């Protein structure tokens, strides 16, 4: 199967080169059929110039900012039967490609494959905390998937999806911009096939969001958006606004 690797990038001049080099190092001396697509998502720094400096990479310009918009642009420009979504701050681990092709070859019912991130620039204690968070998330996923029969688990920046499955569910959901977009994909993909999350498919990525916003706040946003997407099919901020509107309307009727 042909694999298309899509990398959305907004102002990633510091990290995009390392991401691409890690992919090229993994591809070296292997006969896999694949393409690398980097999406310049309205960057104002040197992201575009750096992408262009790699002749092995196909550049796509998406002027409308947003992670989902960038991933959709890369997907539409791709030719592969498998679409891999990774982020510009990731580093591909040796054996990643082997594991992807192995999983899709041995199980034809799988339509999506995903694994956890390893935050290479966080402290050891922080990485341990994140790993525990993912184990907890995996436990919640097992309950939701196999007991409640809702949703699945997908890590957006470390995922591979069959093109036919993406087409069957209508592609990416424009109601999501960042938070919850991977949960929404997983929720819809399980209707057309198997969605597998495995700790055997890790990828290195930056923990800058945790450092900037704090572990508790960032983790809380992931949890809130996971459950709002599973049960309300919307991002948490949208659900919160909807409830607020309903509360204001109800309060106004009571006052009348």
JSON list of C-alpha atoms in Angstrom, two decimals, residues 18-214:
[
{"chain": "A", "resi": 18, "resn": "UNK", "atom": "CA", "xyz": [14.01, 18.01, 12.31]},
{"chain": "A", "resi": 19, "resn": "UNK", "atom": "CA", "xyz": [10.66, 16.37, 11.69]},
{"chain": "A", "resi": 20, "resn": "UNK", "atom": "CA", "xyz": [11.31, 15.91, 7.97]},
{"chain": "A", "resi": 21, "resn": "UNK", "atom": "CA", "xyz": [14.87, 14.67, 8.54]},
{"chain": "A", "resi": 22, "resn": "UNK", "atom": "CA", "xyz": [13.59, 12.04, 11.01]},
{"chain": "A", "resi": 23, "resn": "UNK", "atom": "CA", "xyz": [11.16, 10.76, 8.37]},
{"chain": "A", "resi": 24, "resn": "UNK", "atom": "CA", "xyz": [13.85, 10.67, 5.68]},
{"chain": "A", "resi": 25, "resn": "UNK", "atom": "CA", "xyz": [16.15, 8.75, 8.04]},
{"chain": "A", "resi": 26, "resn": "UNK", "atom": "CA", "xyz": [13.39, 6.19, 8.65]},
{"chain": "A", "resi": 27, "resn": "UNK", "atom": "CA", "xyz": [12.68, 5.90, 4.91]},
{"chain": "A", "resi": 28, "resn": "UNK", "atom": "CA", "xyz": [16.37, 5.41, 4.01]},
{"chain": "A", "resi": 29, "resn": "UNK", "atom": "CA", "xyz": [17.18, 2.02, 2.44]},
{"chain": "A", "resi": 30, "resn": "UNK", "atom": "CA", "xyz": [13.55, 0.89, 2.58]},
{"chain": "A", "resi": 31, "resn": "UNK", "atom": "CA", "xyz": [11.44, 0.08, -0.43]},
{"chain": "A", "resi": 32, "resn": "UNK", "atom": "CA", "xyz": [8.12, 1.32, 0.90]},
{"chain": "A", "resi": 33, "resn": "UNK", "atom": "CA", "xyz": [5.92, 3.26, -1.51]},
{"chain": "A", "resi": 34, "resn": "UNK", "atom": "CA", "xyz": [5.31, 6.61, 0.19]},
{"chain": "A", "resi": 35, "resn": "UNK", "atom": "CA", "xyz": [5.18, 10.36, -0.20]},
{"chain": "A", "resi": 36, "resn": "UNK", "atom": "CA", "xyz": [5.79, 13.20, 2.25]},
{"chain": "A", "resi": 37, "resn": "UNK", "atom": "CA", "xyz": [3.46, 16.21, 2.15]},
{"chain": "A", "resi": 38, "resn": "UNK", "atom": "CA", "xyz": [4.09, 19.30, 4.27]},
{"chain": "A", "resi": 39, "resn": "UNK", "atom": "CA", "xyz": [1.28, 21.84, 4.54]},
{"chain": "A", "resi": 40, "resn": "UNK", "atom": "CA", "xyz": [2.35, 25.44, 5.09]},
{"chain": "A", "resi": 41, "resn": "UNK", "atom": "CA", "xyz": [-0.61, 26.73, 7.08]},
{"chain": "A", "resi": 42, "resn": "UNK", "atom": "CA", "xyz": [-0.39, 30.52, 6.64]},
{"chain": "A", "resi": 43, "resn": "UNK", "atom": "CA", "xyz": [3.05, 30.70, 8.29]},
{"chain": "A", "resi": 44, "resn": "UNK", "atom": "CA", "xyz": [4.68, 34.11, 8.68]},
{"chain": "A", "resi": 45, "resn": "UNK", "atom": "CA", "xyz": [8.17, 32.82, 9.44]},
{"chain": "A", "resi": 46, "resn": "UNK", "atom": "CA", "xyz": [10.55, 30.70, 7.33]},
{"chain": "A", "resi": 47, "resn": "UNK", "atom": "CA", "xyz": [8.51, 27.49, 7.52]},
{"chain": "A", "resi": 48, "resn": "UNK", "atom": "CA", "xyz": [7.71, 27.53, 3.80]},
{"chain": "A", "resi": 49, "resn": "UNK", "atom": "CA", "xyz": [11.33, 28.14, 2.77]},
{"chain": "A", "resi": 50, "resn": "UNK", "atom": "CA", "xyz": [12.51, 25.25, 4.92]},
{"chain": "A", "resi": 51, "resn": "UNK", "atom": "CA", "xyz": [9.92, 22.89, 3.42]},
{"chain": "A", "resi": 52, "resn": "UNK", "atom": "CA", "xyz": [10.94, 23.91, -0.11]},
{"chain": "A", "resi": 53, "resn": "UNK", "atom": "CA", "xyz": [14.58, 23.12, 0.72]},
{"chain": "A", "resi": 54, "resn": "UNK", "atom": "CA", "xyz": [13.66, 19.41, 0.87]},
{"chain": "A", "resi": 55, "resn": "UNK", "atom": "CA", "xyz": [13.21, 18.14, -2.73]},
{"chain": "A", "resi": 56, "resn": "UNK", "atom": "CA", "xyz": [11.72, 14.87, -1.40]},
{"chain": "A", "resi": 57, "resn": "UNK", "atom": "CA", "xyz": [8.79, 16.77, 0.13]},
{"chain": "A", "resi": 58, "resn": "UNK", "atom": "CA", "xyz": [5.66, 17.99, -1.63]},
{"chain": "A", "resi": 59, "resn": "UNK", "atom": "CA", "xyz": [4.61, 21.47, -0.49]},
{"chain": "A", "resi": 60, "resn": "UNK", "atom": "CA", "xyz": [0.95, 22.39, -0.09]},
{"chain": "A", "resi": 61, "resn": "UNK", "atom": "CA", "xyz": [-0.10, 25.93, 0.86]},
{"chain": "A", "resi": 62, "resn": "UNK", "atom": "CA", "xyz": [-3.24, 26.30, 2.99]},
{"chain": "A", "resi": 63, "resn": "UNK", "atom": "CA", "xyz": [-3.94, 30.01, 3.67]},
{"chain": "A", "resi": 64, "resn": "UNK", "atom": "CA", "xyz": [-6.76, 29.37, 6.13]},
{"chain": "A", "resi": 65, "resn": "UNK", "atom": "CA", "xyz": [-5.31, 28.74, 9.58]},
{"chain": "A", "resi": 66, "resn": "UNK", "atom": "CA", "xyz": [-6.37, 25.70, 11.56]},
{"chain": "A", "resi": 67, "resn": "UNK", "atom": "CA", "xyz": [-5.07, 22.19, 12.17]},
{"chain": "A", "resi": 68, "resn": "UNK", "atom": "CA", "xyz": [-8.06, 20.42, 10.63]},
{"chain": "A", "resi": 69, "resn": "UNK", "atom": "CA", "xyz": [-7.97, 22.70, 7.58]},
{"chain": "A", "resi": 70, "resn": "UNK", "atom": "CA", "xyz": [-4.28, 21.93, 7.10]},
{"chain": "A", "resi": 71, "resn": "UNK", "atom": "CA", "xyz": [-4.76, 18.18, 7.48]},
{"chain": "A", "resi": 72, "resn": "UNK", "atom": "CA", "xyz": [-7.64, 18.26, 5.01]},
{"chain": "A", "resi": 73, "resn": "UNK", "atom": "CA", "xyz": [-5.50, 20.16, 2.49]},
{"chain": "A", "resi": 74, "resn": "UNK", "atom": "CA", "xyz": [-2.73, 17.58, 2.80]},
{"chain": "A", "resi": 75, "resn": "UNK", "atom": "CA", "xyz": [-5.20, 14.71, 2.53]},
{"chain": "A", "resi": 76, "resn": "UNK", "atom": "CA", "xyz": [-6.74, 16.17, -0.65]},
{"chain": "A", "resi": 77, "resn": "UNK", "atom": "CA", "xyz": [-3.30, 16.54, -2.21]},
{"chain": "A", "resi": 78, "resn": "UNK", "atom": "CA", "xyz": [-2.22, 13.00, -1.29]},
{"chain": "A", "resi": 79, "resn": "UNK", "atom": "CA", "xyz": [-2.27, 9.84, -3.39]},
{"chain": "A", "resi": 80, "resn": "UNK", "atom": "CA", "xyz": [-1.75, 7.12, -0.79]},
{"chain": "A", "resi": 81, "resn": "UNK", "atom": "CA", "xyz": [-4.09, 4.36, 0.29]},
{"chain": "A", "resi": 82, "resn": "UNK", "atom": "CA", "xyz": [-2.95, 5.13, 3.85]},
{"chain": "A", "resi": 83, "resn": "UNK", "atom": "CA", "xyz": [-2.86, 8.68, 5.25]},
{"chain": "A", "resi": 84, "resn": "UNK", "atom": "CA", "xyz": [-0.42, 9.26, 8.13]},
{"chain": "A", "resi": 85, "resn": "UNK", "atom": "CA", "xyz": [-0.99, 12.37, 10.23]},
{"chain": "A", "resi": 86, "resn": "UNK", "atom": "CA", "xyz": [2.00, 13.58, 12.21]},
{"chain": "A", "resi": 87, "resn": "UNK", "atom": "CA", "xyz": [2.82, 17.02, 13.62]},
{"chain": "A", "resi": 88, "resn": "UNK", "atom": "CA", "xyz": [5.66, 19.35, 12.73]},
{"chain": "A", "resi": 89, "resn": "UNK", "atom": "CA", "xyz": [7.18, 18.98, 16.21]},
{"chain": "A", "resi": 90, "resn": "UNK", "atom": "CA", "xyz": [7.38, 15.18, 16.04]},
{"chain": "A", "resi": 91, "resn": "UNK", "atom": "CA", "xyz": [10.36, 12.91, 15.46]},
{"chain": "A", "resi": 92, "resn": "UNK", "atom": "CA", "xyz": [9.72, 9.53, 13.87]},
{"chain": "A", "resi": 93, "resn": "UNK", "atom": "CA", "xyz": [11.07, 6.60, 15.88]},
{"chain": "A", "resi": 94, "resn": "UNK", "atom": "CA", "xyz": [13.06, 3.87, 14.06]},
{"chain": "A", "resi": 95, "resn": "UNK", "atom": "CA", "xyz": [10.74, 1.01, 13.15]},
{"chain": "A", "resi": 96, "resn": "UNK", "atom": "CA", "xyz": [7.64, 3.25, 12.96]},
{"chain": "A", "resi": 97, "resn": "UNK", "atom": "CA", "xyz": [7.05, 2.55, 9.27]},
{"chain": "A", "resi": 98, "resn": "UNK", "atom": "CA", "xyz": [7.66, -1.18, 9.71]},
{"chain": "A", "resi": 99, "resn": "UNK", "atom": "CA", "xyz": [5.05, -1.32, 12.46]},
{"chain": "A", "resi": 100, "resn": "UNK", "atom": "CA", "xyz": [2.47, 0.61, 10.40]},
{"chain": "A", "resi": 101, "resn": "UNK", "atom": "CA", "xyz": [2.74, -1.65, 7.35]},
{"chain": "A", "resi": 102, "resn": "UNK", "atom": "CA", "xyz": [2.84, -4.75, 9.54]},
{"chain": "A", "resi": 103, "resn": "UNK", "atom": "CA", "xyz": [-0.39, -3.84, 11.33]},
{"chain": "A", "resi": 104, "resn": "UNK", "atom": "CA", "xyz": [-2.34, -2.99, 8.18]},
{"chain": "A", "resi": 105, "resn": "UNK", "atom": "CA", "xyz": [-1.04, -6.07, 6.37]},
{"chain": "A", "resi": 106, "resn": "UNK", "atom": "CA", "xyz": [-1.95, -8.58, 9.05]},
{"chain": "A", "resi": 107, "resn": "UNK", "atom": "CA", "xyz": [-5.39, -7.18, 9.89]},
{"chain": "A", "resi": 108, "resn": "UNK", "atom": "CA", "xyz": [-7.49, -6.08, 6.93]},
{"chain": "A", "resi": 109, "resn": "UNK", "atom": "CA", "xyz": [-10.32, -4.93, 9.20]},
{"chain": "A", "resi": 110, "resn": "UNK", "atom": "CA", "xyz": [-8.27, -2.08, 10.70]},
{"chain": "A", "resi": 111, "resn": "UNK", "atom": "CA", "xyz": [-9.08, 1.32, 9.21]},
{"chain": "A", "resi": 112, "resn": "UNK", "atom": "CA", "xyz": [-7.05, 3.44, 11.65]},
{"chain": "A", "resi": 113, "resn": "UNK", "atom": "CA", "xyz": [-3.94, 2.92, 13.75]},
{"chain": "A", "resi": 114, "resn": "UNK", "atom": "CA", "xyz": [-2.51, 5.15, 16.45]},
{"chain": "A", "resi": 115, "resn": "UNK", "atom": "CA", "xyz": [-0.03, 5.25, 19.31]},
{"chain": "A", "resi": 116, "resn": "UNK", "atom": "CA", "xyz": [1.11, 7.48, 22.18]},
{"chain": "A", "resi": 117, "resn": "UNK", "atom": "CA", "xyz": [3.52, 10.42, 22.12]},
{"chain": "A", "resi": 118, "resn": "UNK", "atom": "CA", "xyz": [6.81, 10.49, 24.01]},
{"chain": "A", "resi": 119, "resn": "UNK", "atom": "CA", "xyz": [7.58, 14.08, 25.01]},
{"chain": "A", "resi": 120, "resn": "UNK", "atom": "CA", "xyz": [11.31, 14.28, 24.40]},
{"chain": "A", "resi": 121, "resn": "UNK", "atom": "CA", "xyz": [11.76, 17.79, 25.81]},
{"chain": "A", "resi": 122, "resn": "UNK", "atom": "CA", "xyz": [9.95, 17.30, 29.15]},
{"chain": "A", "resi": 123, "resn": "UNK", "atom": "CA", "xyz": [11.57, 16.19, 32.39]},
{"chain": "A", "resi": 124, "resn": "UNK", "atom": "CA", "xyz": [11.59, 12.51, 33.34]},
{"chain": "A", "resi": 125, "resn": "UNK", "atom": "CA", "xyz": [8.92, 13.09, 36.00]},
{"chain": "A", "resi": 126, "resn": "UNK", "atom": "CA", "xyz": [6.73, 14.95, 33.53]},
{"chain": "A", "resi": 127, "resn": "UNK", "atom": "CA", "xyz": [7.09, 12.18, 30.94]},
{"chain": "A", "resi": 128, "resn": "UNK", "atom": "CA", "xyz": [6.12, 9.63, 33.58]},
{"chain": "A", "resi": 129, "resn": "UNK", "atom": "CA", "xyz": [3.03, 11.69, 34.48]},
{"chain": "A", "resi": 130, "resn": "UNK", "atom": "CA", "xyz": [2.00, 11.89, 30.82]},
{"chain": "A", "resi": 131, "resn": "UNK", "atom": "CA", "xyz": [2.47, 8.14, 30.38]},
{"chain": "A", "resi": 132, "resn": "UNK", "atom": "CA", "xyz": [0.24, 7.49, 33.41]},
{"chain": "A", "resi": 133, "resn": "UNK", "atom": "CA", "xyz": [-2.30, 9.88, 31.86]},
{"chain": "A", "resi": 134, "resn": "UNK", "atom": "CA", "xyz": [-2.31, 7.82, 28.66]},
{"chain": "A", "resi": 135, "resn": "UNK", "atom": "CA", "xyz": [-2.69, 4.56, 30.57]},
{"chain": "A", "resi": 136, "resn": "UNK", "atom": "CA", "xyz": [-5.69, 6.10, 32.34]},
{"chain": "A", "resi": 137, "resn": "UNK", "atom": "CA", "xyz": [-7.03, 7.33, 29.00]},
{"chain": "A", "resi": 138, "resn": "UNK", "atom": "CA", "xyz": [-6.64, 3.85, 27.55]},
{"chain": "A", "resi": 139, "resn": "UNK", "atom": "CA", "xyz": [-8.61, 2.40, 30.48]},
{"chain": "A", "resi": 140, "resn": "UNK", "atom": "CA", "xyz": [-11.42, 4.93, 29.91]},
{"chain": "A", "resi": 141, "resn": "UNK", "atom": "CA", "xyz": [-11.35, 4.09, 26.21]},
{"chain": "A", "resi": 142, "resn": "UNK", "atom": "CA", "xyz": [-11.82, 0.37, 26.99]},
{"chain": "A", "resi": 143, "resn": "UNK", "atom": "CA", "xyz": [-14.88, 1.18, 29.10]},
{"chain": "A", "resi": 144, "resn": "UNK", "atom": "CA", "xyz": [-16.38, 3.53, 26.50]},
{"chain": "A", "resi": 145, "resn": "UNK", "atom": "CA", "xyz": [-15.65, 1.24, 23.58]},
{"chain": "A", "resi": 146, "resn": "UNK", "atom": "CA", "xyz": [-16.39, -2.22, 24.93]},
{"chain": "A", "resi": 147, "resn": "UNK", "atom": "CA", "xyz": [-18.95, -1.55, 27.69]},
{"chain": "A", "resi": 148, "resn": "UNK", "atom": "CA", "xyz": [-20.77, 1.62, 26.67]},
{"chain": "A", "resi": 149, "resn": "UNK", "atom": "CA", "xyz": [-20.23, 1.00, 22.94]},
{"chain": "A", "resi": 150, "resn": "UNK", "atom": "CA", "xyz": [-19.20, 4.58, 22.14]},
{"chain": "A", "resi": 151, "resn": "UNK", "atom": "CA", "xyz": [-16.08, 6.14, 20.68]},
{"chain": "A", "resi": 152, "resn": "UNK", "atom": "CA", "xyz": [-12.52, 4.92, 20.38]},
{"chain": "A", "resi": 153, "resn": "UNK", "atom": "CA", "xyz": [-9.00, 6.28, 20.95]},
{"chain": "A", "resi": 154, "resn": "UNK", "atom": "CA", "xyz": [-6.85, 8.06, 18.39]},
{"chain": "A", "resi": 155, "resn": "UNK", "atom": "CA", "xyz": [-3.81, 10.31, 18.85]},
{"chain": "A", "resi": 156, "resn": "UNK", "atom": "CA", "xyz": [-4.14, 12.92, 16.11]},
{"chain": "A", "resi": 157, "resn": "UNK", "atom": "CA", "xyz": [-0.42, 13.63, 15.69]},
{"chain": "A", "resi": 158, "resn": "UNK", "atom": "CA", "xyz": [0.47, 9.95, 15.50]},
{"chain": "A", "resi": 159, "resn": "UNK", "atom": "CA", "xyz": [-2.19, 8.25, 13.43]},
{"chain": "A", "resi": 160, "resn": "UNK", "atom": "CA", "xyz": [-2.61, 6.41, 10.13]},
{"chain": "A", "resi": 161, "resn": "UNK", "atom": "CA", "xyz": [-6.01, 6.13, 8.42]},
{"chain": "A", "resi": 162, "resn": "UNK", "atom": "CA", "xyz": [-7.16, 4.28, 5.32]},
{"chain": "A", "resi": 163, "resn": "UNK", "atom": "CA", "xyz": [-8.25, 6.62, 2.55]},
{"chain": "A", "resi": 164, "resn": "UNK", "atom": "CA", "xyz": [-11.37, 4.54, 1.85]},
{"chain": "A", "resi": 165, "resn": "UNK", "atom": "CA", "xyz": [-12.41, 4.91, 5.50]},
{"chain": "A", "resi": 166, "resn": "UNK", "atom": "CA", "xyz": [-11.89, 8.69, 5.45]},
{"chain": "A", "resi": 167, "resn": "UNK", "atom": "CA", "xyz": [-13.98, 8.90, 2.30]},
{"chain": "A", "resi": 168, "resn": "UNK", "atom": "CA", "xyz": [-16.70, 6.73, 3.85]},
{"chain": "A", "resi": 169, "resn": "UNK", "atom": "CA", "xyz": [-17.10, 9.05, 6.87]},
{"chain": "A", "resi": 170, "resn": "UNK", "atom": "CA", "xyz": [-17.01, 12.24, 4.80]},
{"chain": "A", "resi": 171, "resn": "UNK", "atom": "CA", "xyz": [-13.43, 13.27, 5.64]},
{"chain": "A", "resi": 172, "resn": "UNK", "atom": "CA", "xyz": [-12.42, 15.72, 8.34]},
{"chain": "A", "resi": 173, "resn": "UNK", "atom": "CA", "xyz": [-15.06, 17.50, 10.42]},
{"chain": "A", "resi": 174, "resn": "UNK", "atom": "CA", "xyz": [-14.98, 21.29, 9.96]},
{"chain": "A", "resi": 175, "resn": "UNK", "atom": "CA", "xyz": [-16.77, 21.75, 13.30]},
{"chain": "A", "resi": 176, "resn": "UNK", "atom": "CA", "xyz": [-13.45, 20.94, 14.98]},
{"chain": "A", "resi": 177, "resn": "UNK", "atom": "CA", "xyz": [-10.36, 23.10, 14.73]},
{"chain": "A", "resi": 178, "resn": "UNK", "atom": "CA", "xyz": [-7.95, 21.46, 17.18]},
{"chain": "A", "resi": 179, "resn": "UNK", "atom": "CA", "xyz": [-9.26, 20.12, 20.49]},
{"chain": "A", "resi": 180, "resn": "UNK", "atom": "CA", "xyz": [-11.26, 16.91, 20.05]},
{"chain": "A", "resi": 181, "resn": "UNK", "atom": "CA", "xyz": [-10.61, 16.51, 16.32]},
{"chain": "A", "resi": 182, "resn": "UNK", "atom": "CA", "xyz": [-8.91, 13.13, 16.74]},
{"chain": "A", "resi": 183, "resn": "UNK", "atom": "CA", "xyz": [-11.63, 11.85, 19.09]},
{"chain": "A", "resi": 184, "resn": "UNK", "atom": "CA", "xyz": [-14.23, 12.89, 16.53]},
{"chain": "A", "resi": 185, "resn": "UNK", "atom": "CA", "xyz": [-12.37, 11.00, 13.80]},
{"chain": "A", "resi": 186, "resn": "UNK", "atom": "CA", "xyz": [-12.18, 7.88, 15.96]},
{"chain": "A", "resi": 187, "resn": "UNK", "atom": "CA", "xyz": [-15.86, 8.14, 16.87]},
{"chain": "A", "resi": 188, "resn": "UNK", "atom": "CA", "xyz": [-16.85, 8.17, 13.22]},
{"chain": "A", "resi": 189, "resn": "UNK", "atom": "CA", "xyz": [-14.24, 5.70, 11.96]},
{"chain": "A", "resi": 190, "resn": "UNK", "atom": "CA", "xyz": [-15.42, 2.85, 14.21]},
{"chain": "A", "resi": 191, "resn": "UNK", "atom": "CA", "xyz": [-18.61, 2.82, 12.16]},
{"chain": "A", "resi": 192, "resn": "UNK", "atom": "CA", "xyz": [-16.66, 1.60, 9.11]},
{"chain": "A", "resi": 193, "resn": "UNK", "atom": "CA", "xyz": [-13.91, -0.57, 10.63]},
{"chain": "A", "resi": 194, "resn": "UNK", "atom": "CA", "xyz": [-11.46, -1.22, 13.44]},
{"chain": "A", "resi": 195, "resn": "UNK", "atom": "CA", "xyz": [-9.62, 1.63, 15.19]},
{"chain": "A", "resi": 196, "resn": "UNK", "atom": "CA", "xyz": [-6.54, 0.35, 17.01]},
{"chain": "A", "resi": 197, "resn": "UNK", "atom": "CA", "xyz": [-4.49, 2.21, 19.64]},
{"chain": "A", "resi": 198, "resn": "UNK", "atom": "CA", "xyz": [-1.24, 0.49, 20.58]},
{"chain": "A", "resi": 199, "resn": "UNK", "atom": "CA", "xyz": [1.64, 1.44, 22.85]},
{"chain": "A", "resi": 200, "resn": "UNK", "atom": "CA", "xyz": [3.88, -0.34, 20.31]},
{"chain": "A", "resi": 201, "resn": "UNK", "atom": "CA", "xyz": [3.61, 2.66, 17.96]},
{"chain": "A", "resi": 202, "resn": "UNK", "atom": "CA", "xyz": [5.08, 5.61, 19.90]},
{"chain": "A", "resi": 203, "resn": "UNK", "atom": "CA", "xyz": [6.44, 8.79, 18.36]},
{"chain": "A", "resi": 204, "resn": "UNK", "atom": "CA", "xyz": [8.67, 11.52, 19.81]},
{"chain": "A", "resi": 205, "resn": "UNK", "atom": "CA", "xyz": [6.97, 14.90, 20.09]},
{"chain": "A", "resi": 206, "resn": "UNK", "atom": "CA", "xyz": [7.42, 18.24, 21.83]},
{"chain": "A", "resi": 207, "resn": "UNK", "atom": "CA", "xyz": [5.77, 18.86, 25.18]},
{"chain": "A", "resi": 208, "resn": "UNK", "atom": "CA", "xyz": [5.83, 22.64, 24.71]},
{"chain": "A", "resi": 209, "resn": "UNK", "atom": "CA", "xyz": [2.05, 22.90, 25.19]},
{"chain": "A", "resi": 210, "resn": "UNK", "atom": "CA", "xyz": [2.33, 21.23, 28.60]},
{"chain": "A", "resi": 211, "resn": "UNK", "atom": "CA", "xyz": [5.18, 23.56, 29.56]},
{"chain": "A", "resi": 212, "resn": "UNK", "atom": "CA", "xyz": [3.34, 26.65, 28.34]},
{"chain": "A", "resi": 213, "resn": "UNK", "atom": "CA", "xyz": [-0.08, 25.97, 29.82]},
{"chain": "A", "resi": 214, "resn": "UNK", "atom": "CA", "xyz": [0.79, 23.53, 32.62]}
]
